[in-house]
PDB file of C-alpha atoms in Angstrom:
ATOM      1  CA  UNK A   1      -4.581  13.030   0.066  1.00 53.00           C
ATOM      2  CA  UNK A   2      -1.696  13.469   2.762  1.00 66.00           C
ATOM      3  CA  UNK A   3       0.878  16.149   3.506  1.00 67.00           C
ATOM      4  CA  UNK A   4       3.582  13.838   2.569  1.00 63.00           C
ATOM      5  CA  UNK A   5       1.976  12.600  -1.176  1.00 64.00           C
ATOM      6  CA  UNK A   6       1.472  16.095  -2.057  1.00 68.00           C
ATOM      7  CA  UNK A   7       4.946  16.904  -1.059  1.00 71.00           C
ATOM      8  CA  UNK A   8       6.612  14.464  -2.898  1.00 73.00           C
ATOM      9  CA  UNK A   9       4.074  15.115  -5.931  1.00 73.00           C
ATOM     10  CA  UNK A  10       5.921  18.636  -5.897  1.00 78.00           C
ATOM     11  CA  UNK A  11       9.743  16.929  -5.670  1.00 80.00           C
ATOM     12  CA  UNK A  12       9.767  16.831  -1.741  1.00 81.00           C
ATOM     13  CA  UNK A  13      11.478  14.293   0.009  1.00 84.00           C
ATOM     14  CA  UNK A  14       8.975  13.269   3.073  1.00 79.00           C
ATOM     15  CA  UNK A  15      12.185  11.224   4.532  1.00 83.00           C
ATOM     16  CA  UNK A  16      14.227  14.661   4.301  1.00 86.00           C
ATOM     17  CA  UNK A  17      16.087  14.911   7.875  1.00 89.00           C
ATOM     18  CA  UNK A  18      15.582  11.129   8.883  1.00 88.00           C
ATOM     19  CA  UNK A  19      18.136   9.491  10.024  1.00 92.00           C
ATOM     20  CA  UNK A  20      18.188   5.217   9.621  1.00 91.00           C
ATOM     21  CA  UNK A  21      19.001   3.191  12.843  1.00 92.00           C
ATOM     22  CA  UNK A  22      18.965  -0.260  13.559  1.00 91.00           C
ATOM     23  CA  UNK A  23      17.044  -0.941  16.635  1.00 89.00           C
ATOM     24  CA  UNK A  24      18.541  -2.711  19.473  1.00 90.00           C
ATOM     25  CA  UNK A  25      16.819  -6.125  19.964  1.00 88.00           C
ATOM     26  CA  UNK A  26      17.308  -9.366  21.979  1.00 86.00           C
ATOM     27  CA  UNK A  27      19.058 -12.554  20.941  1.00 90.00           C
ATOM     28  CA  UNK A  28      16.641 -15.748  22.228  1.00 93.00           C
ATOM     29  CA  UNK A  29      18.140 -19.035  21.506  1.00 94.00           C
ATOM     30  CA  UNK A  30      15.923 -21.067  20.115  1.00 92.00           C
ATOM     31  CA  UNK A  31      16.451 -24.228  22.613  1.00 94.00           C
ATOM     32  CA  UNK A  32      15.400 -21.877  25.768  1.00 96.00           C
ATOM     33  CA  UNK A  33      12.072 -21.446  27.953  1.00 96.00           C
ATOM     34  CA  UNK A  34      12.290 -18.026  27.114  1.00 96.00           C
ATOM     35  CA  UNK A  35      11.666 -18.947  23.677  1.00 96.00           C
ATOM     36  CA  UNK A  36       8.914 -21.096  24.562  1.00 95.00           C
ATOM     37  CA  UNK A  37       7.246 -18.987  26.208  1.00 96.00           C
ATOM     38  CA  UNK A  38       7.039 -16.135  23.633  1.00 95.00           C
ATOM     39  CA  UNK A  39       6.406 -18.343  21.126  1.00 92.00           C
ATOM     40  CA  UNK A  40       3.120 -19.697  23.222  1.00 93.00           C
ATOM     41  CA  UNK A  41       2.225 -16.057  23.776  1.00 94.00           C
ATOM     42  CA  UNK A  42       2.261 -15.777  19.923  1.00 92.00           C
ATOM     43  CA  UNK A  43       0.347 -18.404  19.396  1.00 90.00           C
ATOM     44  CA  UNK A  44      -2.511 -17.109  21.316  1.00 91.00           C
ATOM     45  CA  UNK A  45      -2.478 -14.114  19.290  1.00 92.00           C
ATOM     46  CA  UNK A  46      -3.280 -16.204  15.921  1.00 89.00           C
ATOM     47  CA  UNK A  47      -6.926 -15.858  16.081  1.00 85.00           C
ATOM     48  CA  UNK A  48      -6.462 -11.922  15.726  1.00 90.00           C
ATOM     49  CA  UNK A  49      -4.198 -12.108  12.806  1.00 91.00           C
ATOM     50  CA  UNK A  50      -4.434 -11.379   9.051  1.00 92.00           C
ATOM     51  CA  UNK A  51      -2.379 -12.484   6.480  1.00 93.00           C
ATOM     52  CA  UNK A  52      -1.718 -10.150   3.656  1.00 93.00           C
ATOM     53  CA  UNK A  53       0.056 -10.404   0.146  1.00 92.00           C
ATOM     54  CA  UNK A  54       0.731  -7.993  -2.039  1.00 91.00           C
ATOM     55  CA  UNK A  55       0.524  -9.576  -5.258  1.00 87.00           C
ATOM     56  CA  UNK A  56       0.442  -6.613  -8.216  1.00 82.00           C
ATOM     57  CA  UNK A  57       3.309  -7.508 -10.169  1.00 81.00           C
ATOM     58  CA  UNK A  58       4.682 -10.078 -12.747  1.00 82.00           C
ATOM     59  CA  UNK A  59       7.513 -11.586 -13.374  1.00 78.00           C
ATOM     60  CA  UNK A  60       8.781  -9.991 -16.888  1.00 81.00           C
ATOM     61  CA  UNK A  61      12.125  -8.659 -14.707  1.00 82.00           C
ATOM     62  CA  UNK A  62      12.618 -12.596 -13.402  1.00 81.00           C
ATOM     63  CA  UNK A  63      11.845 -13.817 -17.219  1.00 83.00           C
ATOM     64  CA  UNK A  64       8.803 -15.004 -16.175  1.00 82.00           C
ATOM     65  CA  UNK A  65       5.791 -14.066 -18.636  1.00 83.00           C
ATOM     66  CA  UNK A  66       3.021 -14.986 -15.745  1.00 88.00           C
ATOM     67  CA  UNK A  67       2.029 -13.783 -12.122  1.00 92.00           C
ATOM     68  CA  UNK A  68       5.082 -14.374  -9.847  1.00 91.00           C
ATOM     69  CA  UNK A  69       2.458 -16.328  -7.323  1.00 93.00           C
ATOM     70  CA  UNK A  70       2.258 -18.681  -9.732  1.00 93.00           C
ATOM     71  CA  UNK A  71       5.919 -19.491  -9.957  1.00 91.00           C
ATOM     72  CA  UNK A  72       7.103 -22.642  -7.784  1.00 92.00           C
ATOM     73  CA  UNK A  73       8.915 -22.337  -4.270  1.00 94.00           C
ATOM     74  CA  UNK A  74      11.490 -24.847  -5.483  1.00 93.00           C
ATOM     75  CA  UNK A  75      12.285 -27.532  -7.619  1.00 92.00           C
ATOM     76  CA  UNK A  76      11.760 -30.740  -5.492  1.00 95.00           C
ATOM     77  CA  UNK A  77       7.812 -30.079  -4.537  1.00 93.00           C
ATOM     78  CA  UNK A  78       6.787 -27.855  -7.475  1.00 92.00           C
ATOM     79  CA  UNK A  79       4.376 -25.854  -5.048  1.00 95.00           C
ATOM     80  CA  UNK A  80       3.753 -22.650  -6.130  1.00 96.00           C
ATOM     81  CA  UNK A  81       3.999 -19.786  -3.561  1.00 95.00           C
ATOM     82  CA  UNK A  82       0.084 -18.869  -3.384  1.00 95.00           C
ATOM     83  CA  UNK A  83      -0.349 -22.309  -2.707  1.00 96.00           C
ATOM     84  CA  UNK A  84       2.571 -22.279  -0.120  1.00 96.00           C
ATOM     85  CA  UNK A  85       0.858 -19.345   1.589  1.00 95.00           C
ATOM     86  CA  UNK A  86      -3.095 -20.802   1.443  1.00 95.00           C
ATOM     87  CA  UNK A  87      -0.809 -24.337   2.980  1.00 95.00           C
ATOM     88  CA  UNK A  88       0.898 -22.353   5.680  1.00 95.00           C
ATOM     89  CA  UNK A  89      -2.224 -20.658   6.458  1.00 94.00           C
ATOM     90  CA  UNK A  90      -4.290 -24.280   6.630  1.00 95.00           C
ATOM     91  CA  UNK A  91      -1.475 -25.671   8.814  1.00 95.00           C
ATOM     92  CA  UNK A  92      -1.251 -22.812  11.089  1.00 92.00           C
ATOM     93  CA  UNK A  93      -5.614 -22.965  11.992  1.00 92.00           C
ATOM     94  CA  UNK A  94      -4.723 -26.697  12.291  1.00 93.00           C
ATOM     95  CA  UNK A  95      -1.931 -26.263  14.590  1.00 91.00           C
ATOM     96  CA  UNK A  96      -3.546 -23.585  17.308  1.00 90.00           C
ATOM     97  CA  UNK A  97      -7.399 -25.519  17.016  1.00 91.00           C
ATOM     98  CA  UNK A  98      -8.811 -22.453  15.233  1.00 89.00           C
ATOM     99  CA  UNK A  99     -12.028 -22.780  12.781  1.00 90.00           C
ATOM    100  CA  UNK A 100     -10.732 -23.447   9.288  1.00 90.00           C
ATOM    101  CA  UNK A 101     -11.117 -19.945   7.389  1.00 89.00           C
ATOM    102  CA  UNK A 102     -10.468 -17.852  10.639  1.00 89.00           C
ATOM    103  CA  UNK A 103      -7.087 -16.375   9.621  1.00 91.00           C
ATOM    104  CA  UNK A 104      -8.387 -13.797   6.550  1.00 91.00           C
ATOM    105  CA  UNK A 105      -6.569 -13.868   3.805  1.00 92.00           C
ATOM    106  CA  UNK A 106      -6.210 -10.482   2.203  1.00 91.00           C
ATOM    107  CA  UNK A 107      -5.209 -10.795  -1.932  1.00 91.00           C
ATOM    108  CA  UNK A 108      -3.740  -7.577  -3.017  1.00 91.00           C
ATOM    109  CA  UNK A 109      -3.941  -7.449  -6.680  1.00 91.00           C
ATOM    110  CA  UNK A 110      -3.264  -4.942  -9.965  1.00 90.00           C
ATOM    111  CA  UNK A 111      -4.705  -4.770 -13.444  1.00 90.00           C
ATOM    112  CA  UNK A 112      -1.887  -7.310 -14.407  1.00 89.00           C
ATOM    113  CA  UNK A 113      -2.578  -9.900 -11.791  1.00 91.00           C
ATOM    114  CA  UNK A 114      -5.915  -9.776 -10.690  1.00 92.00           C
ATOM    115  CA  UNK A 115      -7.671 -12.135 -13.581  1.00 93.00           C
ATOM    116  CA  UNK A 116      -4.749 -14.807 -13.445  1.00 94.00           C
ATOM    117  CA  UNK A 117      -4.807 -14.807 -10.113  1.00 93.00           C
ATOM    118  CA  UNK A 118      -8.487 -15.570  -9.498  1.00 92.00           C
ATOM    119  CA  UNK A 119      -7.365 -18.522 -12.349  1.00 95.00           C
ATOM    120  CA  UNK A 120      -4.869 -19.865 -10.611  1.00 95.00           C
ATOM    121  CA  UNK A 121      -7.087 -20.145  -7.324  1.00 93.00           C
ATOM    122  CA  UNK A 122      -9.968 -21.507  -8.769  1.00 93.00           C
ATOM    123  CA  UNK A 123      -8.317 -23.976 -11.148  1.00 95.00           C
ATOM    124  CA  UNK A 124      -6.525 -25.143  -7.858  1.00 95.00           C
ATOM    125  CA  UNK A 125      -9.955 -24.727  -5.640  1.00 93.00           C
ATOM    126  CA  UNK A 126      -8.065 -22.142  -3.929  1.00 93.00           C
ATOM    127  CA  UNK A 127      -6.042 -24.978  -2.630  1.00 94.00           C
ATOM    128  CA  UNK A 128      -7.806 -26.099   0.283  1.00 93.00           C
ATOM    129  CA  UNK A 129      -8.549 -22.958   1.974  1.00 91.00           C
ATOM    130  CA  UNK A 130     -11.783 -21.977   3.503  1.00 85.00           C
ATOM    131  CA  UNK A 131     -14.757 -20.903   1.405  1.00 69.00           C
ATOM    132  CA  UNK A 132     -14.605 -17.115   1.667  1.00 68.00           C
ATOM    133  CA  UNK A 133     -11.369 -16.791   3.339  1.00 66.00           C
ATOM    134  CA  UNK A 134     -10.359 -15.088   0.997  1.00 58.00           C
ATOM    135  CA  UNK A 135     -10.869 -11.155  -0.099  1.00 60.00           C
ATOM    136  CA  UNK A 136      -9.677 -10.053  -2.737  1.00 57.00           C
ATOM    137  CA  UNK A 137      -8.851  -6.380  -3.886  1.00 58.00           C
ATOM    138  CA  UNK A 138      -7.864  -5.252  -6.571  1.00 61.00           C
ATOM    139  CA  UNK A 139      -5.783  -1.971  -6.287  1.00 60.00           C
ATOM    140  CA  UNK A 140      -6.226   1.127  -8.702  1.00 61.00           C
ATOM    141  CA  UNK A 141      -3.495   2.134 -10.846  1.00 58.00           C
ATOM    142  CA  UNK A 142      -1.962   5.511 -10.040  1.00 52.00           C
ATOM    143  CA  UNK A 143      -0.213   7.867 -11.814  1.00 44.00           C
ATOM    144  CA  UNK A 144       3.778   7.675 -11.799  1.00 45.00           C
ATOM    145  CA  UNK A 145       5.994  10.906 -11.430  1.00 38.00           C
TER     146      UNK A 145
END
């Protein structure tokens, strides 16, 4: 257990002291070979990324009585967002010639989530995406205070 989890156990702010600041970036119009050519040097990175979601929580505060990755994007497709991410994920191995199921797919679920959201993947044959792509990992619950 870390300095800062015990200290905030005992009423400790570990942010005590810090001070916020926004820092300075770079505007990049879209339209420009500068934009180009990060966006190529991104692309070349794609093999070495992961794709995370944390998905531990329902909807009850949205009205929703189910898993929030279950709820649709919008109203004119109907996709839900775990299939919008599994899609993206698809399209982006498509897109820079990568082996289907290279991008790992990390599922971060809770108590609430986990079993509906191993339905919802397998009733959808975890829509499209690469036989064990997928991890999934289910977090432990932990005492609030």
């Amino acid at each position: 257990i870390n300095a800062e989890y015990m200290g905030s156990k005992e009423g400790q702010n570990p942010f005590e002291g810090y001070v916020p600041s926004v820092p300075e970036g770079v505007n990049i119009n879209f339209e420009s070979p500068e934009f180009e050519e990060l966006e190529q040097n991104g692309m070349k990175e794609i093999p070495h990324l992961a794709v995370v979601l944390v998905a531990g929580g329902l909807g009850e505060r949205l009205g929703y009585s189910g898993i929030k990755l279950s709820l649709p994007i919008d109203l004119t497709t109907g996709i839900c967002y775990l299939e919008y991410y599994c899609k993206w994920i698809i399209a982006l191995e498509k897109k820079t010639n990568v082996a289907p199921g290279t991008i790992p797919f990390v599922l971060m679920t809770s108590d609430d989530t986990h079993t509906s959201t191993l339905k919802l993947l397998e009733d959808n044959k975890y829509f499209g995406t690469a036989s064990g792509q997928k991890k999934k990992k289910k977090k432990k619950k932990k005492k609030k205070f």
